[in-house]
């Protein structure tokens, strides 16, 4: 089983939509584009942070169809919960794990610039303050010049 990929236009950016039967056994790592081996880690489900890849469950993710065919949930293989947003201030939201509620703040699309766009907020996943170090939080921030701190790669692990 694999992803069916379609391209759509959302808010003047091209978005790749992950569709199809992803299969319950397909696990992915969400890797930063910085080439330093850092991935999203949900060991602490109250705040998703960057860690070096170790292959353990808090770093492995599934993608499940969202409320329509163009959206997906990012599901932790560790907790079974989905990535959600926690407001820090008017300009930034951190990522944390939460039970699935169907909220658009829990649903995402993957754009052609390697950005992961949150539908509820309309902002890209973002390495906080562009600080590519262990334990730095990950959140969402307004799309800004397609910088490397807003680019992520999905890497299949099984």
PDB file of C-alpha atoms in Angstrom:
ATOM      1  CA  UNK A   1       0.000   0.000   0.000  1.00  0.00           C
ATOM      2  CA  UNK A   2       1.225   3.479  -0.749  1.00  0.00           C
ATOM      3  CA  UNK A   3       0.186   7.040  -1.064  1.00  0.00           C
ATOM      4  CA  UNK A   4      -1.695   8.382  -4.030  1.00  0.00           C
ATOM      5  CA  UNK A   5      -0.416  11.891  -4.597  1.00  0.00           C
ATOM      6  CA  UNK A   6      -2.515  14.660  -6.139  1.00  0.00           C
ATOM      7  CA  UNK A   7      -1.585  18.283  -6.562  1.00  0.00           C
ATOM      8  CA  UNK A   8      -4.085  21.023  -5.618  1.00  0.00           C
ATOM      9  CA  UNK A   9      -3.915  24.789  -5.152  1.00  0.00           C
ATOM     10  CA  UNK A  10      -4.573  26.170  -1.643  1.00  0.00           C
ATOM     11  CA  UNK A  11      -4.039  29.831  -0.710  1.00  0.00           C
ATOM     12  CA  UNK A  12      -1.874  30.396  -3.807  1.00  0.00           C
ATOM     13  CA  UNK A  13       0.595  27.611  -3.012  1.00  0.00           C
ATOM     14  CA  UNK A  14       0.721  24.209  -4.621  1.00  0.00           C
ATOM     15  CA  UNK A  15      -0.066  21.447  -2.175  1.00  0.00           C
ATOM     16  CA  UNK A  16       0.594  17.734  -2.466  1.00  0.00           C
ATOM     17  CA  UNK A  17      -2.255  15.780  -0.968  1.00  0.00           C
ATOM     18  CA  UNK A  18      -1.510  12.398   0.563  1.00  0.00           C
ATOM     19  CA  UNK A  19      -4.416  10.102  -0.250  1.00  0.00           C
ATOM     20  CA  UNK A  20      -5.295   6.469  -0.478  1.00  0.00           C
ATOM     21  CA  UNK A  21      -5.042   3.510   1.800  1.00  0.00           C
ATOM     22  CA  UNK A  22      -1.833   4.188   3.625  1.00  0.00           C
ATOM     23  CA  UNK A  23      -1.980   0.897   5.473  1.00  0.00           C
ATOM     24  CA  UNK A  24      -1.856   0.557   9.236  1.00  0.00           C
ATOM     25  CA  UNK A  25       1.692  -0.801   9.138  1.00  0.00           C
ATOM     26  CA  UNK A  26       3.335   2.006   7.162  1.00  0.00           C
ATOM     27  CA  UNK A  27       5.418   4.183   9.456  1.00  0.00           C
ATOM     28  CA  UNK A  28       7.247   7.378   8.575  1.00  0.00           C
ATOM     29  CA  UNK A  29       9.811   9.675  10.121  1.00  0.00           C
ATOM     30  CA  UNK A  30       9.282  13.423   9.713  1.00  0.00           C
ATOM     31  CA  UNK A  31      12.808  14.706   9.130  1.00  0.00           C
ATOM     32  CA  UNK A  32      13.916  18.342   9.038  1.00  0.00           C
ATOM     33  CA  UNK A  33      15.404  19.575   5.759  1.00  0.00           C
ATOM     34  CA  UNK A  34      18.562  20.741   7.545  1.00  0.00           C
ATOM     35  CA  UNK A  35      20.452  17.445   6.956  1.00  0.00           C
ATOM     36  CA  UNK A  36      21.447  17.180  10.612  1.00  0.00           C
ATOM     37  CA  UNK A  37      19.525  14.002  11.442  1.00  0.00           C
ATOM     38  CA  UNK A  38      16.825  15.718  13.508  1.00  0.00           C
ATOM     39  CA  UNK A  39      13.274  14.359  13.417  1.00  0.00           C
ATOM     40  CA  UNK A  40       9.967  15.086  15.135  1.00  0.00           C
ATOM     41  CA  UNK A  41       9.785  13.301  18.490  1.00  0.00           C
ATOM     42  CA  UNK A  42       6.723  12.903  20.753  1.00  0.00           C
ATOM     43  CA  UNK A  43       8.386  11.294  23.791  1.00  0.00           C
ATOM     44  CA  UNK A  44       6.836  14.174  25.752  1.00  0.00           C
ATOM     45  CA  UNK A  45       3.327  14.324  24.210  1.00  0.00           C
ATOM     46  CA  UNK A  46       2.731  17.808  25.649  1.00  0.00           C
ATOM     47  CA  UNK A  47       5.369  19.328  23.338  1.00  0.00           C
ATOM     48  CA  UNK A  48       6.769  17.820  20.140  1.00  0.00           C
ATOM     49  CA  UNK A  49      10.495  18.474  19.880  1.00  0.00           C
ATOM     50  CA  UNK A  50      13.437  17.736  17.619  1.00  0.00           C
ATOM     51  CA  UNK A  51      15.637  14.755  18.469  1.00  0.00           C
ATOM     52  CA  UNK A  52      18.258  12.726  16.637  1.00  0.00           C
ATOM     53  CA  UNK A  53      16.708   9.706  14.957  1.00  0.00           C
ATOM     54  CA  UNK A  54      16.760   6.577  17.118  1.00  0.00           C
ATOM     55  CA  UNK A  55      13.983   4.524  15.490  1.00  0.00           C
ATOM     56  CA  UNK A  56      11.797   4.317  18.600  1.00  0.00           C
ATOM     57  CA  UNK A  57       7.996   4.686  18.476  1.00  0.00           C
ATOM     58  CA  UNK A  58       7.833   8.376  19.569  1.00  0.00           C
ATOM     59  CA  UNK A  59       9.561   9.251  16.264  1.00  0.00           C
ATOM     60  CA  UNK A  60       7.384   7.125  13.980  1.00  0.00           C
ATOM     61  CA  UNK A  61       4.212   8.465  12.395  1.00  0.00           C
ATOM     62  CA  UNK A  62       1.250   7.234  10.345  1.00  0.00           C
ATOM     63  CA  UNK A  63      -0.798   9.311   7.933  1.00  0.00           C
ATOM     64  CA  UNK A  64      -4.549   8.758   7.996  1.00  0.00           C
ATOM     65  CA  UNK A  65      -7.197  10.414   5.870  1.00  0.00           C
ATOM     66  CA  UNK A  66      -8.733  13.541   7.374  1.00  0.00           C
ATOM     67  CA  UNK A  67     -12.246  14.981   7.086  1.00  0.00           C
ATOM     68  CA  UNK A  68     -12.032  14.959   3.285  1.00  0.00           C
ATOM     69  CA  UNK A  69      -9.842  13.320   0.654  1.00  0.00           C
ATOM     70  CA  UNK A  70      -7.372  16.203   0.508  1.00  0.00           C
ATOM     71  CA  UNK A  71      -6.474  16.258   4.228  1.00  0.00           C
ATOM     72  CA  UNK A  72      -4.597  13.916   6.558  1.00  0.00           C
ATOM     73  CA  UNK A  73      -3.954  13.383  10.248  1.00  0.00           C
ATOM     74  CA  UNK A  74      -0.421  12.793  11.515  1.00  0.00           C
ATOM     75  CA  UNK A  75      -0.811   9.930  14.003  1.00  0.00           C
ATOM     76  CA  UNK A  76       1.820   8.950  16.576  1.00  0.00           C
ATOM     77  CA  UNK A  77       2.733   5.268  16.582  1.00  0.00           C
ATOM     78  CA  UNK A  78       3.680   5.823  20.240  1.00  0.00           C
ATOM     79  CA  UNK A  79       0.367   7.124  21.623  1.00  0.00           C
ATOM     80  CA  UNK A  80      -2.134   6.692  18.781  1.00  0.00           C
ATOM     81  CA  UNK A  81      -3.015  10.368  19.181  1.00  0.00           C
ATOM     82  CA  UNK A  82      -2.693  13.034  16.487  1.00  0.00           C
ATOM     83  CA  UNK A  83      -0.617  16.188  16.190  1.00  0.00           C
ATOM     84  CA  UNK A  84      -2.587  19.234  17.341  1.00  0.00           C
ATOM     85  CA  UNK A  85      -1.813  22.927  17.954  1.00  0.00           C
ATOM     86  CA  UNK A  86      -1.259  24.718  21.283  1.00  0.00           C
ATOM     87  CA  UNK A  87      -1.303  28.532  21.113  1.00  0.00           C
ATOM     88  CA  UNK A  88       1.839  30.265  22.387  1.00  0.00           C
ATOM     89  CA  UNK A  89       0.932  33.768  21.206  1.00  0.00           C
ATOM     90  CA  UNK A  90      -0.826  35.368  18.228  1.00  0.00           C
ATOM     91  CA  UNK A  91       2.135  34.516  15.996  1.00  0.00           C
ATOM     92  CA  UNK A  92       3.028  30.960  17.004  1.00  0.00           C
ATOM     93  CA  UNK A  93       1.521  27.605  17.949  1.00  0.00           C
ATOM     94  CA  UNK A  94       3.482  24.633  19.322  1.00  0.00           C
ATOM     95  CA  UNK A  95       2.711  21.041  18.328  1.00  0.00           C
ATOM     96  CA  UNK A  96       1.481  18.527  20.890  1.00  0.00           C
ATOM     97  CA  UNK A  97      -0.305  15.176  20.903  1.00  0.00           C
ATOM     98  CA  UNK A  98      -4.059  15.081  21.448  1.00  0.00           C
ATOM     99  CA  UNK A  99      -7.006  12.756  21.000  1.00  0.00           C
ATOM    100  CA  UNK A 100      -8.539  13.032  17.541  1.00  0.00           C
ATOM    101  CA  UNK A 101     -11.502  15.423  17.600  1.00  0.00           C
ATOM    102  CA  UNK A 102     -11.916  16.092  13.880  1.00  0.00           C
ATOM    103  CA  UNK A 103     -10.740  19.674  14.291  1.00  0.00           C
ATOM    104  CA  UNK A 104      -9.087  21.299  11.278  1.00  0.00           C
ATOM    105  CA  UNK A 105      -6.222  22.207  13.640  1.00  0.00           C
ATOM    106  CA  UNK A 106      -5.359  18.489  13.597  1.00  0.00           C
ATOM    107  CA  UNK A 107      -5.391  18.159   9.793  1.00  0.00           C
ATOM    108  CA  UNK A 108      -2.599  18.769   7.312  1.00  0.00           C
ATOM    109  CA  UNK A 109      -1.503  18.836   3.666  1.00  0.00           C
ATOM    110  CA  UNK A 110       2.029  18.452   2.271  1.00  0.00           C
ATOM    111  CA  UNK A 111       3.063  21.126  -0.233  1.00  0.00           C
ATOM    112  CA  UNK A 112       5.521  20.866  -3.117  1.00  0.00           C
ATOM    113  CA  UNK A 113       8.070  23.008  -1.257  1.00  0.00           C
ATOM    114  CA  UNK A 114       8.375  20.273   1.411  1.00  0.00           C
ATOM    115  CA  UNK A 115       6.174  22.219   3.786  1.00  0.00           C
ATOM    116  CA  UNK A 116       3.535  20.578   5.972  1.00  0.00           C
ATOM    117  CA  UNK A 117       0.593  22.988   6.095  1.00  0.00           C
ATOM    118  CA  UNK A 118      -1.918  23.018   8.960  1.00  0.00           C
ATOM    119  CA  UNK A 119      -5.402  23.550   7.535  1.00  0.00           C
ATOM    120  CA  UNK A 120      -6.993  25.059  10.664  1.00  0.00           C
ATOM    121  CA  UNK A 121      -4.397  27.800  11.054  1.00  0.00           C
ATOM    122  CA  UNK A 122      -3.225  27.983   7.430  1.00  0.00           C
ATOM    123  CA  UNK A 123       0.416  28.040   8.537  1.00  0.00           C
ATOM    124  CA  UNK A 124       3.380  25.754   7.880  1.00  0.00           C
ATOM    125  CA  UNK A 125       5.034  23.390  10.324  1.00  0.00           C
ATOM    126  CA  UNK A 126       8.093  25.261  11.586  1.00  0.00           C
ATOM    127  CA  UNK A 127      11.267  24.633  13.606  1.00  0.00           C
ATOM    128  CA  UNK A 128      10.917  27.172  16.422  1.00  0.00           C
ATOM    129  CA  UNK A 129      13.201  30.192  15.892  1.00  0.00           C
ATOM    130  CA  UNK A 130      15.022  28.184  13.167  1.00  0.00           C
ATOM    131  CA  UNK A 131      17.030  26.557  15.958  1.00  0.00           C
ATOM    132  CA  UNK A 132      18.068  23.129  14.631  1.00  0.00           C
ATOM    133  CA  UNK A 133      19.169  21.605  17.946  1.00  0.00           C
ATOM    134  CA  UNK A 134      17.960  18.709  20.095  1.00  0.00           C
ATOM    135  CA  UNK A 135      14.956  19.457  22.315  1.00  0.00           C
ATOM    136  CA  UNK A 136      13.936  22.534  20.324  1.00  0.00           C
ATOM    137  CA  UNK A 137      10.135  22.643  19.913  1.00  0.00           C
ATOM    138  CA  UNK A 138       8.289  22.425  16.625  1.00  0.00           C
ATOM    139  CA  UNK A 139       5.209  24.493  15.860  1.00  0.00           C
ATOM    140  CA  UNK A 140       3.416  26.291  13.058  1.00  0.00           C
ATOM    141  CA  UNK A 141       4.167  29.753  11.742  1.00  0.00           C
ATOM    142  CA  UNK A 142       3.029  31.820   8.772  1.00  0.00           C
ATOM    143  CA  UNK A 143       4.654  30.685   5.537  1.00  0.00           C
ATOM    144  CA  UNK A 144       7.791  32.789   5.184  1.00  0.00           C
ATOM    145  CA  UNK A 145       9.957  32.700   2.047  1.00  0.00           C
ATOM    146  CA  UNK A 146       9.934  28.897   2.066  1.00  0.00           C
ATOM    147  CA  UNK A 147      12.869  28.839   4.462  1.00  0.00           C
ATOM    148  CA  UNK A 148      14.566  25.600   5.494  1.00  0.00           C
ATOM    149  CA  UNK A 149      13.027  25.736   8.992  1.00  0.00           C
ATOM    150  CA  UNK A 150       9.637  25.194   7.302  1.00  0.00           C
ATOM    151  CA  UNK A 151      10.717  22.233   5.169  1.00  0.00           C
ATOM    152  CA  UNK A 152      10.339  18.599   6.190  1.00  0.00           C
ATOM    153  CA  UNK A 153      10.809  15.256   4.469  1.00  0.00           C
ATOM    154  CA  UNK A 154       8.624  12.201   4.983  1.00  0.00           C
ATOM    155  CA  UNK A 155      10.832   9.114   5.112  1.00  0.00           C
ATOM    156  CA  UNK A 156       9.223   5.658   5.061  1.00  0.00           C
ATOM    157  CA  UNK A 157      10.692   3.366   7.730  1.00  0.00           C
ATOM    158  CA  UNK A 158       9.070  -0.019   6.974  1.00  0.00           C
TER     159      UNK A 158
END
